[in-house]
Amino acid sequence: MTRVEIDGVERAYGAVKVLKGIHLDIEPGEFVVLLGPSGCGKSTLLASIAGLDPVQGGEIRFDGRDVARDEPSDREIGMVFQSYALYPTMTVRKNMSFALRVAGMAKPEIDERVNWAAGVLQIEPLLERKPAALSGGQRQRVAIGRALVRKAKVFLFDEPLSNLDAKLRGEMRAEIKALHEKLQTTFIYVTHDQIEAMTLATRIAVMSGGEIQQFGTPDEIYRFPQTRFVADFIGAPSMNFVDAVLRVEGGRASLEMGQVRVELDDYAFAAPPRDGQPVIFGTRPERITLQGDPSPGAIPARVTGVEPMGADTLVWLDTDGHRWSARVSPEEANALGREVHARPDPQGISLFEPESERRL
Amino acid sequence: MRIRPQTLARLVLVPTILLTVIGVYGSILWTVNISFTSSGFLPTGKYVGLDRYYELWGQARWRVAYTNLFVFGGLYIFFCIGAGLLLAIALDQGVRGRSFFQTIFLYPIALSFIVTGLAWRWILNPTTGLEAYVRGLGYEGFSFGWLSDPDMAIFTLVIAGVWHSAGLMMVIIFAGLQSIDGEIWRAGRVDGISRFHMYRGVVLPMLFPVFVTCLVLLAMNVVRSYDLVVAMTGGGPGYSTDVPAKYIVDHLFDRANIGRASAGATMLLLTVMAIIALSTYLGRKETRR
Ligand SMILES: Nc1ncnc2c1ncn2[C@@H]1O[C@H](COP(=O)(O)OP(=O)(O)OP(=O)(O)O)[C@@H](O)[C@H]1O
Ligand SMILES: [Mg+2]
């Protein structure tokens, strides 16, 4: 169990800043997922934590000790790569024991550790095979095993499941989660798959353009996105947005969108709202109910497409030029005409400041 | 009647197959046949059984030539791959001016063995080359007379050969090193494995097929090593640097003894076949392991 503190880490390739002063405070034994679009610097941050890429500024502390200038091997980490990076000419057993043999560990101890790791990962029957004779999922296990035998204090994963097919990915996801529960070690895991992030993480760090946009539990990230980017990036289909104006009358806040007014009695404002303030209004597809008749607080819309997904149905809407989606039950979807009214659930509203795009 | 594509393909290949069967395998059989006759200037002799082979092995010159094949071949291959490997690793580690060194070391391969041999003959000639130069610098006692020393002359061939071919080995091995996935190196760094152990334990074993390619290329140079010897030492002093290819050509054309030349050629063929069989066997064992 190691606390990992990342304090103002900076990294640039020439003039291009890839990490712009990252701060993350990771509790001992946490499972932190770094999530973000391609090219946002996730791998670079992970490589900096591993010590594979030098950082140009800031500190990385493991249990209070600054390791930012240490060699990767001195950081007591284990790392699993996207391409597995197994040593192809060695058997599984040799792959797992190579580092220990080079370090000059006694043979009985090596055997004990390899057998223990093979037991944890259930790869005992594969020990004498070479990587070429393994499936993707088995290779992944061996790659994890190689980190396990070294009794790493922090485990780093760089998109470990992206080379697997969907079914196997689901299974391995569950196994990695079980492994974390068993080992109780600190895990840092890079992915651009939201489902992976949501299901695995104790906390998610959403990254964009070399900055951390939000660091919080999956629930916080989903329900209370702190920036418009996070709101847009998390969730599929993403949040629906529209420009609106705030009205404050007699201590009660409401939202004005053309003719429509939405009451905001339950909204927890970060700063006191001002009357006439422009905002971006956002609501998730499953927080919308569709009805045929107009009513106060419902936004008129035209149905442009219906996508049955089995458990529920996605209805695509055109609300005065904005493309929205609503997730409704199949029965509700069948009852809809072309012209509908979309009523957002007051509990599921997010408001953003148009300039800074931060949550209000 | 329609001609099936397969039939057509076979028809197109017929001339090539005929040419190979007659030109290559026919000639081999013919040579083997001659080696059992008493033929001299023309292939007309009577069958004399294995007499030509007894003659051949009874002759000191052939035994020297045959031994030289292994002395020269072994050292040449070892040092070419060794030097090529070290240079390639140096490049792989990111020496400054990589393309400059690559060009310099690759340059000799553009020269034929004849030119290489002549150049080194001048360099190693005591009165024109290295020895004269060093003495000119003031080291009067310096002498380097390997070229005219029957015991050492064969090593001058090795020097020239390695100079000629090591650059090519460097380029081939370097290409192999560059093809290693960077994540393997990163995994090694996380595992705390030194570069030396990474090369020895992981990277070089991964390059096994590359080394086989190098070996085959160099072995072909060894078997047909004729031009280098002719240009550099002419087989001398005496016949101390003779090689089978030169022995065979001399007996074919100068000594009008095609019977014995054929016996020598057949021995060379058998040697090559034995080595190929051995290496295939070892290669199979390696991949199965
Ligand atoms: N060697 C390099 N030289 C210059 N720029 C680089 C280099 N390596 C990465 N970058 C840049 O740094 C940025 C972050 O790269 P990084 O690999 O961390 O992205 P990522 O978030 O892991 O993306 P992905 O999801 O595609 O793996 C990218 O914009 C990339 O172009
Ligand atoms: Mg990446």
XYZ file of C-alpha atoms and ligand atoms in Angstrom:
681
model
C 0.000 0.000 0.000
C 1.663 3.146 -1.192
C 0.445 6.704 -1.313
C 1.292 8.326 -4.634
C 1.430 12.098 -4.782
C 1.892 13.817 -8.088
C 2.751 17.419 -7.538
C 2.986 19.830 -10.442
C 4.479 17.376 -12.924
C 5.427 18.925 -16.235
C 6.616 17.340 -19.447
C 7.205 18.924 -22.852
C 8.384 17.636 -26.185
C 10.217 20.661 -27.552
C 7.766 23.534 -27.429
C 4.731 21.267 -27.040
C 3.614 20.940 -23.424
C 2.159 17.487 -22.964
C 1.715 17.620 -19.175
C 0.885 21.056 -17.823
C 1.462 20.796 -14.101
C -0.485 17.714 -13.017
C -1.624 17.380 -9.394
C -3.024 14.082 -8.145
C -3.131 12.723 -4.624
C -3.692 8.987 -4.698
C -4.551 7.256 -1.422
C -2.856 3.981 -0.469
C -4.585 0.996 -2.065
C -6.685 3.051 -4.443
C -7.591 2.002 -7.975
C -7.189 5.198 -9.972
C -8.109 5.312 -13.631
C -6.658 7.959 -15.934
C -9.317 8.577 -18.553
C -9.217 10.897 -21.521
C -9.310 11.172 -25.288
C -6.427 10.053 -27.453
C -3.354 12.244 -27.184
C -4.301 13.933 -23.911
C -1.129 12.734 -22.174
C -2.348 9.681 -20.220
C 0.493 7.436 -21.328
C 2.995 10.210 -20.799
C 1.778 10.718 -17.225
C 1.922 6.990 -16.536
C 5.422 6.753 -17.990
C 6.465 9.646 -15.761
C 5.147 7.822 -12.703
C 7.046 4.744 -13.850
C 10.192 6.755 -14.484
C 10.394 5.745 -18.122
C 10.062 9.343 -19.288
C 11.961 12.073 -17.473
C 9.832 14.896 -16.060
C 10.884 18.502 -16.470
C 9.232 19.868 -13.364
C 7.356 18.859 -10.256
C 7.624 16.004 -7.802
C 6.362 12.443 -7.709
C 6.265 11.087 -4.160
C 5.764 7.473 -3.118
C 4.903 7.458 0.582
C 6.462 10.868 0.910
C 9.739 9.984 -0.827
C 10.429 11.961 -4.000
C 11.168 9.439 -6.759
C 10.929 11.792 -9.733
C 14.605 11.295 -10.591
C 14.865 7.583 -9.684
C 15.325 4.809 -12.207
C 12.131 2.786 -12.837
C 13.673 -0.258 -11.170
C 14.235 1.711 -7.945
C 10.580 2.664 -7.648
C 9.230 -0.809 -6.828
C 6.581 -0.630 -9.516
C 5.120 -3.198 -11.856
C 3.928 -2.178 -15.278
C 1.689 -3.869 -17.822
C 1.918 -2.613 -21.379
C -0.630 -2.483 -24.155
C 1.446 -4.808 -26.353
C 2.153 -7.053 -23.295
C 5.906 -6.708 -24.041
C 6.661 -10.297 -23.067
C 10.123 -11.636 -23.845
C 9.236 -13.811 -26.860
C 12.103 -16.298 -26.694
C 11.480 -17.227 -23.063
C 8.871 -19.518 -21.600
C 6.212 -18.085 -19.324
C 8.159 -19.240 -16.280
C 11.358 -17.603 -17.534
C 9.486 -14.429 -18.435
C 8.255 -14.153 -14.888
C 11.537 -15.091 -13.235
C 13.982 -13.209 -15.466
C 14.149 -10.054 -13.358
C 14.587 -12.075 -10.173
C 17.324 -14.233 -11.715
C 19.212 -11.199 -12.984
C 18.907 -9.661 -9.514
C 20.563 -12.807 -8.150
C 17.717 -14.104 -5.997
C 17.994 -17.658 -4.631
C 16.279 -20.303 -6.723
C 13.844 -21.637 -4.086
C 12.581 -18.130 -3.435
C 12.172 -17.490 -7.183
C 10.226 -20.727 -7.598
C 8.024 -19.892 -4.677
C 7.150 -16.449 -6.034
C 6.538 -17.678 -9.582
C 4.302 -20.464 -8.358
C 2.409 -18.084 -6.114
C 1.844 -15.597 -8.978
C 0.884 -18.393 -11.356
C -1.642 -19.584 -8.773
C -3.144 -16.136 -8.322
C -3.517 -15.701 -12.067
C -4.395 -19.334 -12.779
C -1.701 -19.828 -15.388
C 0.034 -22.868 -13.885
C -0.623 -25.064 -16.958
C 1.008 -22.447 -19.202
C 4.314 -22.079 -17.369
C 6.416 -24.036 -19.859
C 4.891 -22.425 -22.975
C 6.281 -19.565 -24.976
C 4.292 -16.346 -25.492
C 3.629 -17.162 -29.162
C 1.576 -20.165 -28.012
C -0.710 -18.092 -25.785
C -3.964 -16.246 -26.452
C -4.242 -12.505 -25.876
C -5.884 -12.921 -22.488
C -3.272 -15.427 -21.359
C -0.457 -13.129 -22.461
C -2.051 -10.354 -20.457
C -2.049 -12.575 -17.399
C 1.618 -13.394 -17.869
C 2.400 -9.698 -18.180
C 0.597 -9.106 -14.879
C 2.415 -12.080 -13.386
C 5.744 -10.538 -14.288
C 4.799 -7.531 -12.184
C 3.402 -9.704 -9.383
C 6.559 -11.735 -8.745
C 8.483 -8.553 -8.057
C 6.076 -7.686 -5.235
C 5.550 -4.259 -6.728
C 4.081 -1.599 -4.472
C 2.369 0.282 -7.278
C 0.878 -1.343 -10.365
C 0.696 0.639 -13.576
C -1.430 -0.435 -16.529
C -1.368 1.250 -19.934
C -4.502 0.266 -21.821
C -3.958 -3.399 -21.011
C -7.210 -4.630 -22.484
C -7.387 -2.707 -25.737
C -6.012 -5.610 -27.814
C -8.659 -8.059 -26.603
C -12.075 -8.795 -28.059
C -15.159 -7.477 -26.280
C -16.049 -10.652 -24.382
C -12.542 -11.307 -23.132
C -12.217 -7.665 -22.203
C -15.195 -8.010 -19.889
C -13.732 -11.105 -18.235
C -10.276 -9.621 -17.789
C -11.824 -6.471 -16.374
C -13.502 -8.489 -13.662
C -10.259 -10.340 -12.985
C -8.206 -7.185 -12.665
C -10.757 -5.840 -10.228
C -10.645 -9.063 -8.224
C -6.848 -8.926 -8.264
C -6.916 -5.425 -6.859
C -9.247 -6.479 -4.083
C -6.999 -9.393 -3.275
C -3.690 -7.499 -3.329
C -4.912 -4.178 -1.890
C -2.035 -2.485 -3.721
C -2.229 0.906 -5.378
C -3.297 0.552 -9.012
C -3.019 3.261 -11.661
C -4.720 2.353 -14.869
C -4.857 4.180 -18.205
C -7.746 3.741 -20.586
C -9.951 5.633 -22.963
C -12.827 3.213 -22.398
C -15.448 4.775 -20.109
C -17.015 1.481 -19.117
C -13.638 0.206 -17.942
C -13.078 3.398 -16.003
C -16.532 3.379 -14.411
C -16.455 -0.264 -13.371
C -12.870 -0.469 -12.128
C -12.004 2.806 -10.506
C -12.309 3.924 -6.944
C -11.553 7.333 -8.425
C -11.272 8.556 -11.995
C -8.981 11.328 -13.193
C -10.411 12.768 -16.403
C -7.648 14.316 -18.499
C -7.714 16.616 -21.475
C -4.928 18.512 -23.196
C -2.345 17.684 -20.535
C -4.507 18.793 -17.608
C -6.653 17.032 -15.057
C -10.234 18.142 -15.612
C -11.729 16.358 -12.651
C -10.640 13.799 -10.091
C -13.444 12.031 -8.300
C -15.429 8.847 -7.799
C -17.221 7.436 -10.848
C -20.509 8.614 -9.386
C -19.282 12.182 -8.857
C -17.798 12.281 -12.336
C -21.025 11.091 -13.884
C -23.526 13.062 -11.860
C -21.628 16.214 -11.047
C -19.198 16.886 -13.894
C -17.070 19.876 -12.946
C -16.440 21.061 -16.484
C -18.344 20.961 -19.687
C -15.603 18.782 -21.171
C -16.163 16.082 -18.543
C -19.928 16.264 -19.014
C -19.490 15.854 -22.738
C -16.799 13.167 -22.586
C -18.432 10.858 -20.038
C -21.568 9.030 -21.014
C -22.698 7.616 -24.323
C -24.510 9.278 -25.898
C -23.156 12.369 -24.236
C -25.008 15.019 -22.251
C -27.482 17.299 -24.047
C -26.592 20.980 -24.007
C -28.438 24.224 -24.750
C -27.787 27.901 -24.044
C -30.048 29.442 -21.417
C -30.423 32.444 -19.124
C -30.685 32.371 -15.318
C -33.561 34.166 -13.588
C -33.523 34.882 -9.876
C -36.827 36.147 -8.456
C -37.517 36.359 -4.774
C -34.668 34.019 -3.850
C -35.853 31.296 -6.272
C -33.719 30.474 -9.278
C -35.083 29.299 -12.587
C -33.861 28.834 -16.103
C -35.222 30.531 -19.200
C -34.907 28.881 -22.587
C -36.993 30.887 -25.058
C -40.581 30.289 -23.946
C -39.706 27.512 -21.533
C -38.960 27.892 -17.849
C -37.329 25.247 -15.704
C -37.390 25.641 -11.919
C -34.026 25.142 -10.198
C -35.131 24.749 -6.582
C -32.949 21.704 -5.938
C -29.832 22.793 -7.758
C -26.724 23.167 -5.575
C -25.032 26.276 -6.944
C -21.302 26.559 -6.474
C -21.606 30.369 -6.426
C -24.732 32.489 -5.832
C -26.650 32.849 -9.112
C -27.192 36.261 -10.690
C -30.326 37.322 -12.516
C -29.832 37.454 -16.312
C -26.627 35.432 -16.198
C -26.065 33.380 -19.388
C -25.405 29.665 -18.763
C -25.047 26.383 -20.608
C -27.739 23.987 -19.513
C -26.962 20.252 -19.637
C -28.991 17.136 -18.957
C -28.317 13.443 -19.530
C -30.453 11.416 -21.969
C -31.871 9.202 -19.220
C -32.938 12.272 -17.242
C -35.434 13.333 -19.901
C -39.041 12.229 -20.118
C -40.912 12.628 -23.375
C -44.569 13.572 -23.544
C -46.927 14.438 -26.353
C -48.661 17.442 -24.785
C -46.981 20.720 -23.885
C -46.554 21.487 -20.202
C -44.580 24.068 -18.240
C -40.904 23.078 -18.061
C -41.039 20.862 -21.181
C -39.037 21.777 -24.275
C -40.736 21.315 -27.680
C -38.807 18.948 -29.963
C -39.100 16.989 -33.192
C -38.200 13.288 -33.308
C -35.490 12.662 -35.906
C -34.599 9.059 -35.181
C -35.339 6.077 -32.963
C -32.707 3.474 -32.008
C -34.002 0.461 -30.079
C -31.164 -0.891 -27.891
C -33.040 -3.761 -26.286
C -33.383 -2.733 -22.654
C -34.230 0.818 -23.603
C -34.631 2.955 -26.694
C -32.684 5.993 -27.748
C -34.768 8.773 -29.268
C -32.926 11.458 -31.216
C -34.476 14.875 -31.064
C -34.131 18.241 -32.726
C -34.757 20.990 -30.168
C -34.642 24.245 -32.058
C -31.468 23.319 -33.912
C -29.784 21.331 -31.122
C -29.306 17.600 -31.488
C -30.465 15.903 -28.294
C -31.010 12.337 -27.291
C -33.378 10.819 -24.747
C -33.285 7.341 -23.267
C -36.806 6.006 -22.752
C -38.473 2.637 -22.326
C -39.483 0.829 -25.541
C -43.194 1.255 -24.672
C -42.846 5.008 -24.303
C -40.922 5.185 -27.558
C -43.690 3.341 -29.416
C -46.307 5.791 -28.178
C -44.465 8.870 -29.493
C -45.577 10.997 -32.406
C -43.320 13.289 -34.469
C -43.769 16.333 -32.260
C -42.942 15.786 -28.587
C -42.048 17.725 -25.453
C -38.882 16.901 -23.549
C -39.036 17.467 -19.817
C -35.702 17.413 -17.975
C -35.619 15.925 -14.505
C -34.794 18.786 -12.089
C -32.529 16.412 -10.126
C -30.328 15.683 -13.146
C -29.371 19.151 -14.290
C -25.846 20.513 -14.786
C -25.139 24.188 -15.419
C -21.909 25.554 -16.833
C -20.495 29.042 -17.111
C -20.156 29.732 -20.870
C -16.731 31.423 -20.702
C -14.790 29.135 -18.380
C -17.043 26.114 -19.064
C -16.845 25.327 -15.353
C -19.748 24.043 -13.295
C -21.910 26.687 -11.673
C -10.727 -26.957 -74.821
C -9.947 -24.602 -71.962
C -6.537 -24.621 -70.321
C -6.744 -24.611 -66.542
C -4.730 -21.844 -64.843
C -2.608 -24.431 -63.037
C -1.660 -26.133 -66.266
C -0.739 -22.801 -67.752
C 1.420 -21.948 -64.747
C 3.265 -25.241 -65.077
C 3.810 -24.696 -68.799
C 5.280 -21.255 -68.176
C 7.670 -22.702 -65.637
C 8.932 -25.506 -67.887
C 11.902 -23.619 -69.414
C 13.114 -22.509 -65.987
C 12.815 -25.993 -64.564
C 14.606 -27.505 -67.558
C 17.375 -24.957 -67.313
C 17.861 -25.644 -63.615
C 17.746 -29.395 -63.942
C 20.220 -29.484 -66.819
C 22.364 -26.478 -65.968
C 22.725 -27.038 -62.227
C 21.954 -30.613 -61.310
C 23.160 -31.974 -64.661
C 26.485 -30.221 -64.253
C 26.842 -31.491 -60.704
C 26.234 -35.074 -61.784
C 28.632 -34.656 -64.701
C 31.324 -33.290 -62.385
C 30.847 -36.127 -59.932
C 31.055 -38.547 -62.846
C 34.330 -37.034 -64.099
C 35.811 -37.290 -60.627
C 35.782 -41.078 -60.989
C 37.783 -40.981 -64.272
C 41.389 -40.505 -65.194
C 40.538 -37.465 -67.361
C 43.322 -34.978 -67.931
C 42.920 -32.061 -70.328
C 39.659 -33.412 -71.784
C 36.848 -35.360 -70.100
C 37.757 -38.574 -71.839
C 39.446 -40.780 -69.270
C 38.610 -44.299 -68.122
C 36.859 -45.037 -64.853
C 39.396 -45.421 -62.051
C 37.110 -45.637 -59.034
C 38.179 -43.589 -56.023
C 41.800 -43.161 -57.253
C 41.345 -39.421 -57.815
C 40.172 -38.972 -54.215
C 43.176 -40.896 -52.823
C 45.432 -38.706 -54.932
C 43.674 -35.595 -53.742
C 43.924 -36.356 -50.054
C 47.484 -37.572 -50.494
C 48.491 -34.137 -51.652
C 49.683 -31.625 -49.057
C 48.473 -28.680 -51.126
C 44.844 -29.893 -51.071
C 44.999 -30.601 -47.354
C 46.260 -27.078 -46.701
C 43.578 -25.623 -48.967
C 40.868 -27.662 -47.248
C 42.067 -26.715 -43.755
C 42.239 -23.065 -44.801
C 38.584 -23.239 -45.738
C 37.780 -23.780 -42.077
C 40.467 -21.530 -40.617
C 39.593 -18.637 -42.892
C 35.863 -19.385 -42.840
C 35.612 -19.754 -39.087
C 37.576 -16.607 -38.269
C 35.997 -14.578 -41.051
C 32.450 -15.445 -39.987
C 33.189 -15.032 -36.285
C 34.831 -11.630 -36.613
C 32.391 -10.312 -39.223
C 29.385 -11.079 -37.044
C 31.214 -10.022 -33.886
C 32.334 -6.684 -35.309
C 28.986 -6.157 -37.037
C 27.144 -6.860 -33.797
C 29.260 -4.469 -31.723
C 28.930 -1.715 -34.312
C 25.187 -2.306 -34.590
C 24.743 -2.131 -30.821
C 26.783 1.079 -30.751
C 24.473 2.567 -33.385
C 21.413 1.247 -31.547
C 22.538 2.954 -28.369
C 22.389 6.226 -30.266
C 25.930 7.190 -31.200
C 26.091 10.688 -32.631
C 26.294 10.852 -36.411
C 24.648 7.509 -36.922
C 24.160 7.805 -40.676
C 27.751 8.993 -41.111
C 29.162 5.863 -39.437
C 26.689 3.692 -41.237
C 27.918 4.971 -44.587
C 31.582 4.642 -43.651
C 31.293 1.056 -42.474
C 29.009 0.037 -45.296
C 31.291 1.473 -47.949
C 33.679 -1.500 -48.359
C 30.836 -3.770 -49.436
C 30.580 -1.667 -52.585
C 34.055 -2.827 -53.581
C 34.646 -6.216 -55.132
C 36.884 -8.727 -53.382
C 39.460 -8.153 -56.143
C 39.773 -4.470 -55.270
C 39.683 -5.263 -51.558
C 42.468 -7.802 -52.005
C 44.660 -5.437 -54.030
C 44.151 -2.596 -51.577
C 45.101 -4.718 -48.599
C 48.046 -6.171 -50.476
C 49.402 -2.661 -50.784
C 48.526 -1.760 -47.217
C 50.280 -4.832 -45.824
C 53.209 -4.753 -48.233
C 56.281 -3.938 -46.103
C 57.786 -1.525 -48.609
C 54.660 0.442 -49.610
C 52.130 0.180 -46.820
C 51.600 0.208 -43.108
C 55.116 -0.890 -42.142
C 56.798 1.793 -44.257
C 54.368 4.391 -42.921
C 54.939 3.598 -39.261
C 58.691 3.485 -39.833
C 58.373 6.845 -41.546
C 56.854 8.177 -38.317
C 60.107 7.303 -36.633
C 59.475 3.834 -35.194
C 62.344 2.184 -37.040
C 61.950 -1.177 -35.322
C 58.349 -1.666 -36.419
C 57.700 -4.628 -38.668
C 54.527 -6.259 -39.859
C 55.352 -9.051 -42.269
C 52.321 -11.335 -42.062
C 51.731 -11.164 -45.795
C 55.011 -12.970 -46.539
C 54.922 -15.294 -43.528
C 53.491 -18.710 -44.512
C 52.108 -19.218 -40.996
C 50.425 -15.848 -40.774
C 49.421 -15.012 -44.358
C 46.019 -16.671 -44.002
C 45.177 -14.177 -41.248
C 45.772 -11.249 -43.589
C 42.981 -12.701 -45.708
C 40.767 -12.724 -42.621
C 41.580 -9.064 -41.919
C 40.744 -7.992 -45.457
C 37.608 -10.137 -45.545
C 36.303 -8.790 -42.247
C 37.042 -5.227 -43.342
C 35.022 -5.903 -46.461
C 31.950 -7.592 -44.976
C 31.559 -6.417 -41.364
C 29.708 -3.266 -42.465
C 27.023 -5.280 -44.184
C 26.590 -7.388 -41.065
C 26.310 -4.192 -39.049
C 23.505 -2.899 -41.263
C 21.589 -6.178 -41.195
C 21.896 -6.604 -37.425
C 21.126 -2.936 -36.832
C 17.916 -3.279 -38.837
C 17.050 -6.234 -36.628
C 17.752 -4.275 -33.439
C 15.595 -1.399 -34.647
C 12.696 -3.740 -35.246
C 12.526 -4.687 -31.546
C 9.389 -3.210 -29.989
C 10.294 -0.280 -27.724
C 7.906 -1.579 -25.062
C 10.180 -4.600 -24.577
C 12.978 -2.245 -23.595
C 10.657 -0.320 -21.318
C 9.490 -3.539 -19.702
C 13.139 -4.420 -19.110
C 13.787 -1.071 -17.478
C 10.817 -1.491 -15.146
C 12.092 -4.975 -14.319
C 15.483 -3.484 -13.490
C 17.357 -5.494 -16.105
C 20.648 -3.999 -17.271
C 21.238 -3.307 -20.947
C 23.818 -6.071 -21.048
C 21.344 -8.635 -19.752
C 18.639 -7.286 -22.045
C 20.840 -7.783 -25.082
C 22.072 -11.169 -23.963
C 18.880 -12.588 -22.537
C 16.155 -11.017 -24.651
C 17.162 -9.011 -27.696
C 19.852 -11.178 -29.279
C 17.835 -14.400 -28.907
C 14.982 -12.567 -30.636
C 17.372 -11.866 -33.516
C 18.244 -15.534 -34.035
C 16.782 -15.571 -37.584
C 18.815 -12.467 -38.438
C 22.012 -14.213 -37.376
C 21.123 -17.202 -39.521
C 20.780 -14.850 -42.499
C 24.192 -13.329 -41.734
C 25.731 -16.767 -41.411
C 24.377 -17.926 -44.746
C 25.572 -14.780 -46.535
C 29.066 -15.089 -45.061
C 29.308 -18.840 -45.608
C 28.606 -18.306 -49.294
C 31.479 -15.826 -49.425
C 33.745 -18.391 -47.778
C 32.924 -21.249 -50.119
C 33.494 -19.183 -53.219
C 36.492 -17.315 -51.774
C 38.686 -17.172 -54.838
C 39.005 -13.583 -55.960
C 40.218 -12.288 -52.597
C 42.948 -14.936 -52.434
C 44.039 -14.418 -56.029
C 44.230 -10.650 -55.651
C 45.898 -10.599 -52.267
C 48.286 -13.516 -51.897
C 47.880 -15.591 -55.043
C 47.668 -18.564 -52.696
C 51.176 -17.930 -51.400
C 53.686 -17.814 -49.890
C 54.062 -21.284 -51.369
C 50.571 -22.684 -51.171
C 50.002 -21.595 -47.562
C 46.890 -19.527 -48.325
C 45.373 -21.800 -50.910
C 41.625 -22.469 -50.698
C 39.571 -25.225 -52.347
C 38.023 -22.931 -54.961
C 41.436 -21.759 -56.100
C 42.821 -25.284 -56.051
C 39.972 -26.445 -58.282
C 40.292 -23.606 -60.784
C 44.075 -24.071 -60.996
C 43.722 -27.784 -61.743
C 40.950 -27.213 -64.269
C 42.650 -24.599 -66.367
C 46.376 -24.414 -65.625
C 47.243 -27.991 -64.821
C 44.886 -29.690 -67.254
C 43.732 -32.159 -64.631
C 39.961 -32.000 -64.694
C 39.690 -35.366 -62.986
C 41.339 -34.148 -59.814
C 39.638 -30.750 -60.056
C 36.291 -32.572 -60.176
C 37.239 -34.668 -57.170
C 38.063 -31.442 -55.273
C 34.793 -29.852 -56.388
C 32.869 -32.900 -55.229
C 34.573 -32.767 -51.837
C 33.641 -29.095 -51.538
C 30.037 -29.911 -52.420
C 29.897 -32.688 -49.831
C 31.312 -30.351 -47.190
C 28.733 -27.682 -47.931
C 25.931 -30.243 -47.855
C 27.126 -31.593 -44.521
C 27.226 -28.106 -43.032
C 23.758 -27.264 -44.364
C 22.351 -30.510 -42.969
C 23.923 -29.811 -39.600
C 22.669 -26.236 -39.423
C 19.150 -27.206 -40.501
C 19.112 -29.825 -37.765
C 20.331 -27.337 -35.170
C 17.873 -24.715 -36.406
C 14.990 -27.140 -36.054
C 16.065 -28.034 -32.577
C 16.303 -24.347 -31.692
C 12.786 -23.492 -32.884
C 11.282 -26.575 -31.285
C 12.771 -25.775 -27.907
N 8.195 11.319 -28.617
C 7.297 12.305 -28.766
N 7.624 13.446 -29.405
C 6.727 14.442 -29.549
N 5.471 14.388 -29.103
C 5.070 13.278 -28.459
C 5.957 12.183 -28.253
N 5.298 11.223 -27.574
C 4.050 11.701 -27.378
N 3.919 12.934 -27.901
C 2.709 13.768 -27.855
O 2.295 13.843 -26.522
C 0.889 13.831 -26.447
C 0.442 12.846 -25.398
O 0.817 11.540 -25.802
P 0.346 10.283 -24.992
O 0.973 9.105 -25.612
O 0.588 10.500 -23.544
O -1.209 10.270 -25.272
P -2.314 9.257 -24.720
O -3.228 10.068 -23.887
O -1.681 8.094 -24.090
O -3.069 8.854 -26.037
P -3.588 7.415 -26.505
O -4.912 7.225 -25.873
O -3.712 7.590 -27.990
O -2.577 6.404 -26.101
C 0.372 13.545 -27.836
O -0.190 14.719 -28.353
C 1.575 13.127 -28.612
O 1.493 13.620 -29.923
Mg -1.428 5.973 -24.664
